Amino acid sequence: MVPSALIGVWAARTRVLERPDLHGPLLHRTVVIGFPVAVLGAQPVALQAVGLWTPSTTGVGALALVSFAATGIAGGLAFAAAIALVAARIGDRRGPVTTALVACGRRSMTFYIAQSPVWLVATEPSLLGLAGALGAASAAGVAVVTWAVTVVMADVLRRAGRRGPAEALLRYLTYRTAEPARTQPAPLGAEAPGVTPRHVRG
């Protein structure tokens, strides 16, 4: 979590993702290296999930999880770099799908939070209780469908000219305490800055 946040801070300061035209070589290297590293690092956990491999000791299992998490960061960076490169290639030529994806990205906090109730309903034993029944492919299918629904909902909000509820709340909490700057009353006879003094004829 912390390494990802620090990398995000660095990327924001250097505007790597905002200016792919200036950072093309770095983004290409990130894609070429990041995806294979993520795939290789996920193999132990993936093999364990499908029942083809079982850790011999608890330490080996923990090491597999650490490898999965660490190399997952490389995969996330590769995805971000790939999206930046594709966005640069598309430019302003946005179709309906691209426009909907942009709308979802601008309301990402809302729909990230919105996915939690879906998984709660799907996995809670007192509700649907599908935690033990869903395999890897089925869980991935539920995730894709959930994400697609959020994209459609985001586009509906875009068409209505509305922010996501979470973004609107964050904006309210951020700016509600900001008071407009108070100006001190000018001394009697003084002119406000930028105003040409008037000459009074005696």
PDB file of C-alpha atoms in Angstrom:
ATOM      1  CA  MET A   1       0.000   0.000   0.000  1.00  0.00           C
ATOM      2  CA  VAL A   2       2.674   2.517   1.011  1.00  0.00           C
ATOM      3  CA  PRO A   3       4.966   1.835  -1.998  1.00  0.00           C
ATOM      4  CA  SER A   4       2.000   2.248  -4.341  1.00  0.00           C
ATOM      5  CA  ALA A   5       1.078   5.558  -2.706  1.00  0.00           C
ATOM      6  CA  LEU A   6       4.647   6.849  -2.942  1.00  0.00           C
ATOM      7  CA  ILE A   7       4.861   5.875  -6.601  1.00  0.00           C
ATOM      8  CA  GLY A   8       1.559   7.669  -7.175  1.00  0.00           C
ATOM      9  CA  VAL A   9       2.907  10.823  -5.538  1.00  0.00           C
ATOM     10  CA  TRP A  10       6.019  10.672  -7.724  1.00  0.00           C
ATOM     11  CA  ALA A  11       3.931  10.120 -10.866  1.00  0.00           C
ATOM     12  CA  ALA A  12       1.716  13.082  -9.996  1.00  0.00           C
ATOM     13  CA  ARG A  13       4.682  15.379  -9.421  1.00  0.00           C
ATOM     14  CA  THR A  14       6.442  14.374 -12.621  1.00  0.00           C
ATOM     15  CA  ARG A  15       3.167  14.228 -14.605  1.00  0.00           C
ATOM     16  CA  VAL A  16       4.216  10.969 -16.206  1.00  0.00           C
ATOM     17  CA  LEU A  17       0.662   9.891 -16.951  1.00  0.00           C
ATOM     18  CA  GLU A  18      -0.529  13.368 -17.892  1.00  0.00           C
ATOM     19  CA  ARG A  19       2.232  13.889 -20.463  1.00  0.00           C
ATOM     20  CA  PRO A  20       2.779  10.530 -22.186  1.00  0.00           C
ATOM     21  CA  ASP A  21       4.231  12.398 -25.155  1.00  0.00           C
ATOM     22  CA  LEU A  22       7.211  13.373 -22.981  1.00  0.00           C
ATOM     23  CA  HIS A  23       7.548  10.072 -21.109  1.00  0.00           C
ATOM     24  CA  GLY A  24       6.814   7.564 -23.871  1.00  0.00           C
ATOM     25  CA  PRO A  25       9.967   5.421 -23.456  1.00  0.00           C
ATOM     26  CA  LEU A  26       9.431   5.078 -19.698  1.00  0.00           C
ATOM     27  CA  LEU A  27       5.785   4.127 -20.176  1.00  0.00           C
ATOM     28  CA  HIS A  28       6.647   1.550 -22.841  1.00  0.00           C
ATOM     29  CA  ARG A  29       9.292  -0.039 -20.609  1.00  0.00           C
ATOM     30  CA  THR A  30       6.815  -0.150 -17.746  1.00  0.00           C
ATOM     31  CA  VAL A  31       4.315  -2.030 -19.909  1.00  0.00           C
ATOM     32  CA  VAL A  32       6.869  -4.465 -21.335  1.00  0.00           C
ATOM     33  CA  ILE A  33       8.376  -5.281 -17.930  1.00  0.00           C
ATOM     34  CA  GLY A  34       5.413  -4.833 -15.599  1.00  0.00           C
ATOM     35  CA  PHE A  35       2.946  -7.273 -17.143  1.00  0.00           C
ATOM     36  CA  PRO A  36       5.315 -10.283 -17.315  1.00  0.00           C
ATOM     37  CA  VAL A  37       6.533  -9.635 -13.766  1.00  0.00           C
ATOM     38  CA  ALA A  38       2.950  -9.511 -12.489  1.00  0.00           C
ATOM     39  CA  VAL A  39       1.980 -12.704 -14.305  1.00  0.00           C
ATOM     40  CA  LEU A  40       5.003 -14.620 -13.041  1.00  0.00           C
ATOM     41  CA  GLY A  41       4.571 -13.375  -9.488  1.00  0.00           C
ATOM     42  CA  ALA A  42       0.934 -14.466  -9.456  1.00  0.00           C
ATOM     43  CA  GLN A  43       1.638 -18.046 -10.531  1.00  0.00           C
ATOM     44  CA  PRO A  44       2.039 -19.596  -7.050  1.00  0.00           C
ATOM     45  CA  VAL A  45      -1.240 -18.114  -5.815  1.00  0.00           C
ATOM     46  CA  ALA A  46      -3.007 -18.936  -9.087  1.00  0.00           C
ATOM     47  CA  LEU A  47      -1.840 -22.553  -9.005  1.00  0.00           C
ATOM     48  CA  GLN A  48      -2.922 -22.815  -5.399  1.00  0.00           C
ATOM     49  CA  ALA A  49      -6.355 -21.379  -6.243  1.00  0.00           C
ATOM     50  CA  VAL A  50      -7.035 -24.010  -8.919  1.00  0.00           C
ATOM     51  CA  GLY A  51      -5.694 -26.827  -6.767  1.00  0.00           C
ATOM     52  CA  LEU A  52      -2.576 -27.623  -8.782  1.00  0.00           C
ATOM     53  CA  TRP A  53      -0.117 -26.672  -6.043  1.00  0.00           C
ATOM     54  CA  THR A  54      -0.087 -26.691  -2.264  1.00  0.00           C
ATOM     55  CA  PRO A  55       2.571 -24.892  -0.182  1.00  0.00           C
ATOM     56  CA  SER A  56       4.781 -27.341   1.668  1.00  0.00           C
ATOM     57  CA  THR A  57       5.017 -25.058   4.709  1.00  0.00           C
ATOM     58  CA  THR A  58       3.312 -21.977   6.091  1.00  0.00           C
ATOM     59  CA  GLY A  59       6.419 -19.948   5.276  1.00  0.00           C
ATOM     60  CA  VAL A  60       6.274 -20.954   1.623  1.00  0.00           C
ATOM     61  CA  GLY A  61       2.608 -19.973   1.482  1.00  0.00           C
ATOM     62  CA  ALA A  62       3.366 -16.603   3.057  1.00  0.00           C
ATOM     63  CA  LEU A  63       6.201 -16.055   0.583  1.00  0.00           C
ATOM     64  CA  ALA A  64       3.807 -16.789  -2.275  1.00  0.00           C
ATOM     65  CA  LEU A  65       1.397 -14.158  -0.974  1.00  0.00           C
ATOM     66  CA  VAL A  66       4.185 -11.602  -0.579  1.00  0.00           C
ATOM     67  CA  SER A  67       5.340 -12.286  -4.133  1.00  0.00           C
ATOM     68  CA  PHE A  68       1.767 -11.932  -5.370  1.00  0.00           C
ATOM     69  CA  ALA A  69       1.313  -8.568  -3.636  1.00  0.00           C
ATOM     70  CA  ALA A  70       4.702  -7.135  -4.624  1.00  0.00           C
ATOM     71  CA  THR A  71       4.512  -8.103  -8.283  1.00  0.00           C
ATOM     72  CA  GLY A  72       0.902  -6.941  -8.361  1.00  0.00           C
ATOM     73  CA  ILE A  73       2.234  -3.409  -7.973  1.00  0.00           C
ATOM     74  CA  ALA A  74       4.223  -3.923 -11.169  1.00  0.00           C
ATOM     75  CA  GLY A  75       1.049  -5.066 -12.900  1.00  0.00           C
ATOM     76  CA  GLY A  76      -0.847  -2.019 -11.678  1.00  0.00           C
ATOM     77  CA  LEU A  77       1.874   0.285 -12.961  1.00  0.00           C
ATOM     78  CA  ALA A  78       1.827  -1.514 -16.305  1.00  0.00           C
ATOM     79  CA  PHE A  79      -1.938  -1.063 -16.576  1.00  0.00           C
ATOM     80  CA  ALA A  80      -1.644   2.650 -15.757  1.00  0.00           C
ATOM     81  CA  ALA A  81       1.131   3.092 -18.321  1.00  0.00           C
ATOM     82  CA  ALA A  82      -0.830   1.198 -20.974  1.00  0.00           C
ATOM     83  CA  ILE A  83      -3.925   3.318 -20.365  1.00  0.00           C
ATOM     84  CA  ALA A  84      -1.858   6.509 -20.653  1.00  0.00           C
ATOM     85  CA  LEU A  85      -0.383   5.348 -23.958  1.00  0.00           C
ATOM     86  CA  VAL A  86      -3.777   4.361 -25.353  1.00  0.00           C
ATOM     87  CA  ALA A  87      -5.295   7.662 -24.211  1.00  0.00           C
ATOM     88  CA  ALA A  88      -2.501   9.558 -25.947  1.00  0.00           C
ATOM     89  CA  ARG A  89      -3.143   7.604 -29.133  1.00  0.00           C
ATOM     90  CA  ILE A  90      -6.887   8.231 -29.007  1.00  0.00           C
ATOM     91  CA  GLY A  91      -6.511  11.921 -28.208  1.00  0.00           C
ATOM     92  CA  ASP A  92      -9.791  13.807 -28.604  1.00  0.00           C
ATOM     93  CA  ARG A  93     -11.336  11.089 -30.783  1.00  0.00           C
ATOM     94  CA  ARG A  94     -13.681   9.818 -28.087  1.00  0.00           C
ATOM     95  CA  GLY A  95     -16.486   7.433 -28.886  1.00  0.00           C
ATOM     96  CA  PRO A  96     -19.340   6.532 -26.530  1.00  0.00           C
ATOM     97  CA  VAL A  97     -17.351   3.771 -24.820  1.00  0.00           C
ATOM     98  CA  THR A  98     -14.347   5.994 -24.154  1.00  0.00           C
ATOM     99  CA  THR A  99     -16.590   8.789 -22.922  1.00  0.00           C
ATOM    100  CA  ALA A 100     -18.313   6.406 -20.499  1.00  0.00           C
ATOM    101  CA  LEU A 101     -14.967   5.144 -19.204  1.00  0.00           C
ATOM    102  CA  VAL A 102     -13.795   8.714 -18.621  1.00  0.00           C
ATOM    103  CA  ALA A 103     -17.029   9.429 -16.745  1.00  0.00           C
ATOM    104  CA  CYS A 104     -16.438   6.394 -14.538  1.00  0.00           C
ATOM    105  CA  GLY A 105     -12.868   7.480 -13.864  1.00  0.00           C
ATOM    106  CA  ARG A 106     -14.034  10.922 -12.762  1.00  0.00           C
ATOM    107  CA  ARG A 107     -16.449   9.259 -10.336  1.00  0.00           C
ATOM    108  CA  SER A 108     -14.134   6.447  -9.307  1.00  0.00           C
ATOM    109  CA  MET A 109     -14.535   6.997  -5.561  1.00  0.00           C
ATOM    110  CA  THR A 110     -18.308   6.633  -5.770  1.00  0.00           C
ATOM    111  CA  PHE A 111     -18.227   3.439  -7.769  1.00  0.00           C
ATOM    112  CA  TYR A 112     -15.349   1.931  -5.836  1.00  0.00           C
ATOM    113  CA  ILE A 113     -17.494   2.287  -2.729  1.00  0.00           C
ATOM    114  CA  ALA A 114     -20.592   1.088  -4.604  1.00  0.00           C
ATOM    115  CA  GLN A 115     -18.965  -2.250  -5.399  1.00  0.00           C
ATOM    116  CA  SER A 116     -18.725  -3.162  -1.712  1.00  0.00           C
ATOM    117  CA  PRO A 117     -22.483  -3.748  -1.229  1.00  0.00           C
ATOM    118  CA  VAL A 118     -22.499  -6.003  -4.292  1.00  0.00           C
ATOM    119  CA  TRP A 119     -19.890  -8.308  -2.792  1.00  0.00           C
ATOM    120  CA  LEU A 120     -21.548  -8.100   0.610  1.00  0.00           C
ATOM    121  CA  VAL A 121     -24.857  -9.299  -0.841  1.00  0.00           C
ATOM    122  CA  ALA A 122     -23.154 -11.960  -2.949  1.00  0.00           C
ATOM    123  CA  THR A 123     -20.954 -13.438  -0.232  1.00  0.00           C
ATOM    124  CA  GLU A 124     -22.801 -12.838   3.055  1.00  0.00           C
ATOM    125  CA  PRO A 125     -24.118 -16.231   4.289  1.00  0.00           C
ATOM    126  CA  SER A 126     -27.383 -14.662   5.460  1.00  0.00           C
ATOM    127  CA  LEU A 127     -27.986 -13.196   1.979  1.00  0.00           C
ATOM    128  CA  LEU A 128     -26.923 -14.963  -1.233  1.00  0.00           C
ATOM    129  CA  GLY A 129     -24.042 -16.778   0.436  1.00  0.00           C
ATOM    130  CA  LEU A 130     -22.107 -17.435  -2.773  1.00  0.00           C
ATOM    131  CA  ALA A 131     -18.650 -17.229  -1.199  1.00  0.00           C
ATOM    132  CA  GLY A 132     -18.137 -20.983  -1.230  1.00  0.00           C
ATOM    133  CA  ALA A 133     -19.992 -21.597  -4.481  1.00  0.00           C
ATOM    134  CA  LEU A 134     -18.165 -19.117  -6.704  1.00  0.00           C
ATOM    135  CA  GLY A 135     -15.061 -20.361  -8.443  1.00  0.00           C
ATOM    136  CA  ALA A 136     -12.334 -18.108  -9.798  1.00  0.00           C
ATOM    137  CA  ALA A 137     -14.017 -17.731 -13.196  1.00  0.00           C
ATOM    138  CA  SER A 138     -17.450 -17.070 -11.693  1.00  0.00           C
ATOM    139  CA  ALA A 139     -16.064 -14.482  -9.275  1.00  0.00           C
ATOM    140  CA  ALA A 140     -14.283 -12.772 -12.164  1.00  0.00           C
ATOM    141  CA  GLY A 141     -17.545 -12.754 -14.116  1.00  0.00           C
ATOM    142  CA  VAL A 142     -19.398 -11.107 -11.238  1.00  0.00           C
ATOM    143  CA  ALA A 143     -16.617  -8.526 -10.974  1.00  0.00           C
ATOM    144  CA  VAL A 144     -16.752  -7.706 -14.695  1.00  0.00           C
ATOM    145  CA  VAL A 145     -20.544  -7.379 -14.698  1.00  0.00           C
ATOM    146  CA  THR A 146     -20.434  -5.181 -11.594  1.00  0.00           C
ATOM    147  CA  TRP A 147     -17.805  -2.944 -13.178  1.00  0.00           C
ATOM    148  CA  ALA A 148     -19.769  -2.688 -16.445  1.00  0.00           C
ATOM    149  CA  VAL A 149     -22.876  -1.613 -14.539  1.00  0.00           C
ATOM    150  CA  THR A 150     -20.888   1.096 -12.748  1.00  0.00           C
ATOM    151  CA  VAL A 151     -19.617   2.392 -16.094  1.00  0.00           C
ATOM    152  CA  VAL A 152     -23.187   2.673 -17.387  1.00  0.00           C
ATOM    153  CA  MET A 153     -24.302   4.431 -14.191  1.00  0.00           C
ATOM    154  CA  ALA A 154     -21.364   6.844 -14.448  1.00  0.00           C
ATOM    155  CA  ASP A 155     -22.347   7.738 -17.994  1.00  0.00           C
ATOM    156  CA  VAL A 156     -25.916   8.374 -16.852  1.00  0.00           C
ATOM    157  CA  LEU A 157     -24.590  10.798 -14.232  1.00  0.00           C
ATOM    158  CA  ARG A 158     -22.405  12.450 -16.874  1.00  0.00           C
ATOM    159  CA  ARG A 159     -25.388  12.994 -19.150  1.00  0.00           C
ATOM    160  CA  ALA A 160     -27.283  14.509 -16.241  1.00  0.00           C
ATOM    161  CA  GLY A 161     -24.334  16.786 -15.451  1.00  0.00           C
ATOM    162  CA  ARG A 162     -23.954  15.427 -11.931  1.00  0.00           C
ATOM    163  CA  ARG A 163     -20.935  14.383  -9.885  1.00  0.00           C
ATOM    164  CA  GLY A 164     -20.814  11.092  -8.063  1.00  0.00           C
ATOM    165  CA  PRO A 165     -22.277  11.261  -4.535  1.00  0.00           C
ATOM    166  CA  ALA A 166     -18.908  10.521  -2.923  1.00  0.00           C
ATOM    167  CA  GLU A 167     -17.151  13.173  -5.003  1.00  0.00           C
ATOM    168  CA  ALA A 168     -19.885  15.696  -4.199  1.00  0.00           C
ATOM    169  CA  LEU A 169     -19.598  14.928  -0.479  1.00  0.00           C
ATOM    170  CA  LEU A 170     -15.814  15.229  -0.571  1.00  0.00           C
ATOM    171  CA  ARG A 171     -16.063  18.551  -2.359  1.00  0.00           C
ATOM    172  CA  TYR A 172     -18.586  19.791   0.204  1.00  0.00           C
ATOM    173  CA  LEU A 173     -16.450  18.709   3.150  1.00  0.00           C
ATOM    174  CA  THR A 174     -13.364  20.252   1.557  1.00  0.00           C
ATOM    175  CA  TYR A 175     -14.783  23.654   0.718  1.00  0.00           C
ATOM    176  CA  ARG A 176     -17.632  24.225   3.182  1.00  0.00           C
ATOM    177  CA  THR A 177     -15.288  25.697   5.810  1.00  0.00           C
ATOM    178  CA  ALA A 178     -13.473  27.902   3.343  1.00  0.00           C
ATOM    179  CA  GLU A 179     -14.699  31.430   3.987  1.00  0.00           C
ATOM    180  CA  PRO A 180     -14.295  34.163   1.409  1.00  0.00           C
ATOM    181  CA  ALA A 181     -11.494  36.568   2.154  1.00  0.00           C
ATOM    182  CA  ARG A 182     -12.728  39.503   4.147  1.00  0.00           C
ATOM    183  CA  THR A 183     -11.642  42.928   3.034  1.00  0.00           C
ATOM    184  CA  GLN A 184     -10.986  45.609   5.597  1.00  0.00           C
ATOM    185  CA  PRO A 185     -12.994  48.787   5.031  1.00  0.00           C
ATOM    186  CA  ALA A 186     -10.862  51.450   3.425  1.00  0.00           C
ATOM    187  CA  PRO A 187     -10.076  54.541   5.513  1.00  0.00           C
ATOM    188  CA  LEU A 188     -12.333  57.481   4.929  1.00  0.00           C
ATOM    189  CA  GLY A 189     -11.299  59.259   1.769  1.00  0.00           C
ATOM    190  CA  ALA A 190      -9.057  56.436   0.512  1.00  0.00           C
ATOM    191  CA  GLU A 191      -9.639  54.953  -2.898  1.00  0.00           C
ATOM    192  CA  ALA A 192      -9.894  51.223  -3.559  1.00  0.00           C
ATOM    193  CA  PRO A 193      -6.898  49.701  -5.359  1.00  0.00           C
ATOM    194  CA  GLY A 194      -7.137  49.951  -9.114  1.00  0.00           C
ATOM    195  CA  VAL A 195      -9.660  52.792  -9.059  1.00  0.00           C
ATOM    196  CA  THR A 196      -8.628  56.078 -10.584  1.00  0.00           C
ATOM    197  CA  PRO A 197      -8.964  58.868  -8.000  1.00  0.00           C
ATOM    198  CA  ARG A 198     -11.609  61.409  -8.764  1.00  0.00           C
ATOM    199  CA  HIS A 199     -10.572  65.048  -8.773  1.00  0.00           C
ATOM    200  CA  VAL A 200     -12.934  67.180  -6.830  1.00  0.00           C
ATOM    201  CA  ARG A 201     -13.201  70.729  -8.023  1.00  0.00           C
ATOM    202  CA  GLY A 202     -13.087  73.288  -5.335  1.00  0.00           C
TER     203      GLY A 202
END
